[in-house]
CSV table of C-alpha atoms in Angstrom, one decimal:
chain,number,residue,atom,x,y,z
A,942,MET,CA,-40.3,-15.1,8.2
A,943,ARG,CA,-39.6,-13.5,11.6
A,944,CYS,CA,-41.1,-10.0,12.0
A,945,THR,CA,-41.5,-7.0,14.1
A,946,SER,CA,-44.0,-4.3,13.3
A,947,GLU,CA,-41.4,-2.6,11.1
A,948,ILE,CA,-39.0,-5.2,10.0
A,949,GLY,CA,-39.1,-8.8,8.6
A,950,TYR,CA,-36.3,-11.3,7.9
A,951,ASP,CA,-36.8,-14.1,5.5
A,952,SER,CA,-34.3,-16.8,6.6
A,953,VAL,CA,-34.6,-18.7,3.3
A,954,SER,CA,-34.0,-15.9,0.9
A,955,GLY,CA,-31.8,-13.8,3.2
A,956,CYS,CA,-33.9,-10.7,2.6
A,957,ILE,CA,-34.6,-7.9,5.1
A,958,PHE,CA,-38.0,-6.2,4.6
A,959,LEU,CA,-38.3,-2.6,5.9
A,960,TYR,CA,-41.5,-0.8,5.9
A,961,GLY,CA,-43.5,1.9,7.9
A,962,CYS,CA,-40.4,2.9,9.8
A,963,GLN,CA,-40.5,6.7,9.4
A,964,SER,CA,-42.0,7.2,12.9
A,965,LYS,CA,-39.3,5.1,14.6
A,966,SER,CA,-35.6,5.6,15.3
A,967,PRO,CA,-33.3,4.2,12.6
A,968,TYR,CA,-31.4,2.5,15.4
A,969,ASN,CA,-34.4,0.2,16.0
A,970,ILE,CA,-33.5,-1.2,12.7
A,971,ILE,CA,-29.8,-1.6,13.6
A,972,GLN,CA,-30.6,-3.1,17.0
A,973,TRP,CA,-32.9,-5.6,15.3
A,974,LEU,CA,-30.2,-6.6,12.9
A,975,ARG,CA,-27.8,-7.0,15.7
A,976,GLU,CA,-30.1,-9.1,18.0
A,977,SER,CA,-32.2,-11.1,15.5
A,978,VAL,CA,-29.9,-11.8,12.6
A,979,ALA,CA,-26.7,-13.8,12.9
A,980,LEU,CA,-23.5,-11.7,12.7
A,981,LYS,CA,-22.1,-11.6,9.2
A,982,LYS,CA,-25.4,-12.4,7.4
A,983,ASN,CA,-25.9,-11.8,3.7
A,984,MET,CA,-28.9,-9.5,3.4
A,985,SER,CA,-30.8,-7.8,0.6
A,986,LEU,CA,-32.7,-4.6,1.6
A,987,ILE,CA,-35.7,-4.3,-0.6
A,988,TYR,CA,-39.0,-2.4,-0.8
A,989,LEU,CA,-37.2,0.9,0.0
A,990,ASP,CA,-38.9,3.9,-1.6
A,991,SER,CA,-36.9,7.0,-2.2
A,992,GLU,CA,-38.5,8.9,0.7
A,993,PHE,CA,-37.6,6.2,3.2
A,994,ILE,CA,-34.0,6.0,1.9
A,995,ASP,CA,-33.6,9.8,2.3
A,996,TRP,CA,-35.1,9.7,5.8
A,997,LEU,CA,-33.0,6.8,7.0
A,998,CYS,CA,-29.8,8.2,5.6
A,999,ASP,CA,-30.5,11.6,7.1
A,1000,ARG,CA,-31.1,10.1,10.5
A,1001,LEU,CA,-28.0,7.9,10.3
A,1002,ILE,CA,-25.9,11.0,9.5
A,1003,ARG,CA,-27.4,13.3,12.1
A,1004,GLU,CA,-27.7,11.0,15.1
A,1005,ALA,CA,-24.9,9.2,16.9
A,1006,PRO,CA,-25.1,5.5,16.1
A,1007,GLU,CA,-25.7,3.0,18.8
A,1008,CYS,CA,-23.7,0.2,17.2
A,1009,VAL,CA,-20.7,-0.1,15.0
A,1010,CYS,CA,-22.6,-1.3,11.9
A,1011,ALA,CA,-24.4,2.0,11.5
A,1012,GLY,CA,-21.9,3.4,9.1
A,1013,GLU,CA,-21.9,0.3,7.0
A,1014,LEU,CA,-25.7,0.3,6.9
A,1015,LEU,CA,-25.6,3.9,5.7
A,1016,CYS,CA,-23.0,3.2,2.9
A,1017,GLY,CA,-24.8,0.0,2.0
A,1018,ILE,CA,-28.2,1.7,1.6
A,1019,ARG,CA,-26.6,4.4,-0.6
A,1020,ASP,CA,-24.9,1.8,-2.8
A,1021,LEU,CA,-28.1,-0.2,-3.1
A,1022,SER,CA,-30.1,2.8,-4.1
A,1023,GLU,CA,-27.5,3.7,-6.7
A,1024,GLY,CA,-27.4,0.2,-8.1
A,1025,ILE,CA,-23.7,-0.2,-7.2
A,1026,ILE,CA,-24.3,-3.4,-5.2
A,1027,GLU,CA,-27.2,-6.0,-5.1
A,1028,ASN,CA,-27.1,-6.7,-1.4
A,1029,VAL,CA,-25.6,-5.7,1.9
A,1030,LEU,CA,-23.4,-7.6,4.3
A,1031,LEU,CA,-23.3,-6.2,7.9
A,1032,GLY,CA,-21.2,-7.2,10.8
A,1033,THR,CA,-21.3,-5.8,14.3
A,1034,ALA,CA,-17.9,-7.1,15.3
A,1035,GLY,CA,-14.7,-8.4,13.9
A,1036,ASN,CA,-14.8,-11.8,12.4
A,1037,GLU,CA,-12.3,-14.1,14.1
A,1038,GLN,CA,-12.4,-16.5,11.2
A,1039,ALA,CA,-10.5,-14.0,9.2
A,1040,PHE,CA,-7.7,-14.0,11.8
A,1041,ASP,CA,-7.2,-17.8,12.5
A,1042,GLY,CA,-3.6,-18.3,13.4
A,1043,PHE,CA,-2.8,-14.6,13.4
A,1044,ASN,CA,-1.1,-12.9,16.3
A,1045,ASP,CA,-1.7,-9.3,17.4
A,1046,ASP,CA,1.6,-7.8,16.3
A,1047,THR,CA,1.5,-4.4,14.8
A,1048,LEU,CA,1.8,-4.4,11.0
A,1049,CYS,CA,3.7,-1.6,9.3
A,1050,ILE,CA,3.5,-1.2,5.5
A,1051,ARG,CA,5.2,1.9,4.3
A,1052,ASN,CA,3.3,4.7,6.1
A,1053,LEU,CA,0.4,2.5,7.0
A,1054,VAL,CA,0.3,1.1,10.5
A,1055,ILE,CA,-2.3,-1.4,11.7
A,1056,TYR,CA,-2.9,-2.2,15.4
A,1057,PRO,CA,-5.0,-5.4,15.4
A,1058,LYS,CA,-5.8,-5.4,19.2
A,1059,ARG,CA,-7.2,-1.9,19.1
A,1060,ARG,CA,-8.5,-2.3,15.5
A,1061,LYS,CA,-6.8,1.0,14.8
A,1062,VAL,CA,-5.2,2.2,11.5
A,1063,LEU,CA,-2.8,5.1,11.1
A,1064,LEU,CA,-1.6,6.6,7.8
A,1065,GLY,CA,1.5,8.5,8.9
A,1066,LYS,CA,0.2,10.2,12.0
A,1067,VAL,CA,-3.4,10.5,10.8
A,1068,LYS,CA,-6.0,8.1,12.2
A,1069,ILE,CA,-8.0,6.4,9.5
A,1070,ASP,CA,-11.6,5.6,10.4
A,1071,LEU,CA,-12.7,2.3,9.1
A,1072,THR,CA,-15.9,0.3,9.4
A,1073,PRO,CA,-15.5,-3.2,11.0
A,1074,THR,CA,-15.7,-4.9,7.6
A,1075,GLU,CA,-13.2,-2.5,6.0
A,1076,PHE,CA,-10.8,-3.2,8.9
A,1077,ASP,CA,-11.3,-7.0,8.5
A,1078,ILE,CA,-10.5,-6.9,4.8
A,1079,LEU,CA,-7.5,-4.6,5.2
A,1080,TYR,CA,-6.1,-6.7,8.1
A,1081,PHE,CA,-6.6,-10.0,6.2
A,1082,LEU,CA,-4.7,-8.7,3.1
A,1083,ALA,CA,-2.0,-6.9,5.2
A,1084,ARG,CA,-1.4,-10.0,7.4
A,1085,ASN,CA,-0.8,-11.9,4.1
A,1086,ARG,CA,1.3,-9.2,2.5
A,1087,GLY,CA,2.2,-9.9,-1.1
A,1088,VAL,CA,-0.2,-12.8,-1.5
A,1089,VAL,CA,-2.8,-12.5,-4.2
A,1090,PHE,CA,-6.4,-13.3,-3.2
A,1091,SER,CA,-9.4,-13.6,-5.4
A,1092,LYS,CA,-12.5,-11.7,-4.6
A,1093,GLU,CA,-14.1,-15.0,-3.5
A,1094,GLN,CA,-11.2,-15.9,-1.2
A,1095,ILE,CA,-11.4,-12.5,0.5
A,1096,TYR,CA,-15.1,-12.9,0.8
A,1097,ARG,CA,-14.8,-16.3,2.5
A,1098,ALA,CA,-12.0,-15.2,4.8
A,1099,VAL,CA,-14.0,-12.2,6.1
A,1100,TRP,CA,-17.6,-13.4,6.0
A,1101,GLY,CA,-17.0,-17.1,6.3
A,1102,GLU,CA,-18.5,-20.1,4.5
A,1103,GLY,CA,-22.2,-20.4,3.7
A,1104,VAL,CA,-22.6,-16.7,2.6
A,1105,LEU,CA,-23.7,-16.0,-0.9
A,1106,PHE,CA,-20.7,-14.6,-2.8
A,1107,THR,CA,-21.1,-11.4,-5.0
A,1108,ASP,CA,-18.3,-9.6,-6.8
A,1109,SER,CA,-19.9,-6.2,-6.3
A,1110,ASN,CA,-19.6,-6.2,-2.5
A,1111,ILE,CA,-15.8,-6.8,-2.5
A,1112,MET,CA,-15.3,-4.3,-5.2
A,1113,ALA,CA,-17.3,-1.7,-3.3
A,1114,PHE,CA,-15.3,-2.3,-0.1
A,1115,ILE,CA,-11.9,-2.2,-1.9
A,1116,ARG,CA,-13.0,1.1,-3.5
A,1117,LYS,CA,-13.9,2.6,-0.2
A,1118,LEU,CA,-10.7,1.4,1.4
A,1119,ARG,CA,-8.6,3.0,-1.3
A,1120,LYS,CA,-10.4,6.3,-0.9
A,1121,LYS,CA,-9.3,6.2,2.8
A,1122,ILE,CA,-5.8,5.0,2.7
A,1123,GLU,CA,-4.4,5.7,-0.8
A,1124,PRO,CA,-2.7,9.1,-1.6
A,1125,ASP,CA,-4.3,8.7,-5.1
A,1126,PRO,CA,-7.1,6.1,-5.2
A,1127,ASP,CA,-6.8,5.9,-9.0
A,1128,LYS,CA,-3.2,4.9,-8.7
A,1129,PRO,CA,-3.1,2.7,-5.6
A,1130,GLU,CA,0.1,2.0,-3.7
A,1131,TYR,CA,-1.2,-0.2,-1.0
A,1132,ILE,CA,-4.1,-2.3,-2.2
A,1133,LEU,CA,-3.0,-3.5,-5.7
A,1134,THR,CA,-5.2,-5.1,-8.4
A,1135,VAL,CA,-3.7,-8.2,-10.0
A,1136,TRP,CA,-5.6,-8.3,-13.2
A,1137,GLY,CA,-7.4,-11.6,-13.7
A,1138,SER,CA,-6.5,-12.8,-10.2
A,1139,GLY,CA,-7.6,-10.5,-7.5
A,1140,TYR,CA,-6.0,-8.1,-4.9
A,1141,LYS,CA,-3.0,-8.0,-2.7
A,1142,ILE,CA,-1.2,-5.6,-0.3
A,1143,THR,CA,2.0,-4.3,-1.9
A,1144,ASP,CA,5.1,-6.2,-0.9
A,1145,LEU,CA,7.4,-3.4,-2.0
A,1146,PRO,CA,9.4,-1.6,0.7
């Protein structure tokens, strides 16, 4: 295990251990994740008591993040504490593996416009703020419009091979994407569920 005074990473189990961090900036944690752990690493955050979770979430909300994975760390910790997911996958940049063979042409799907080079998404004239992983998933599905992908196929495309697959992470990201881009998340028009198979971006005009 590699450790700092506050954080440890077990390269065998893929677990992050956080402890005694209340006196430190939460961005020490983010910086450590960025520098010491490979991008797109499957991680479980454990040994988090309720006081530490509340403290870290509060700091992440109140202070401007120093790297782009801060928002995903906040959402991931919340989901972990509520039992929605079992582990967290963080990335500090887009994963080129998801875009092999893709060009940077703008994608237009109904009122949804995706600008790959700028990693920007508009719904009508409204800018949609997505985390890096949310963008990667949306772009992967949109670039393959109408094609049905299983949860595992999406997982491998965005995070790459050699990462432990769990259904709950993909389902959580799809749910968050729908909340941001769907007029009615309960009746999605863009990201469609194909029961028994997976998800696809609508191919209807």
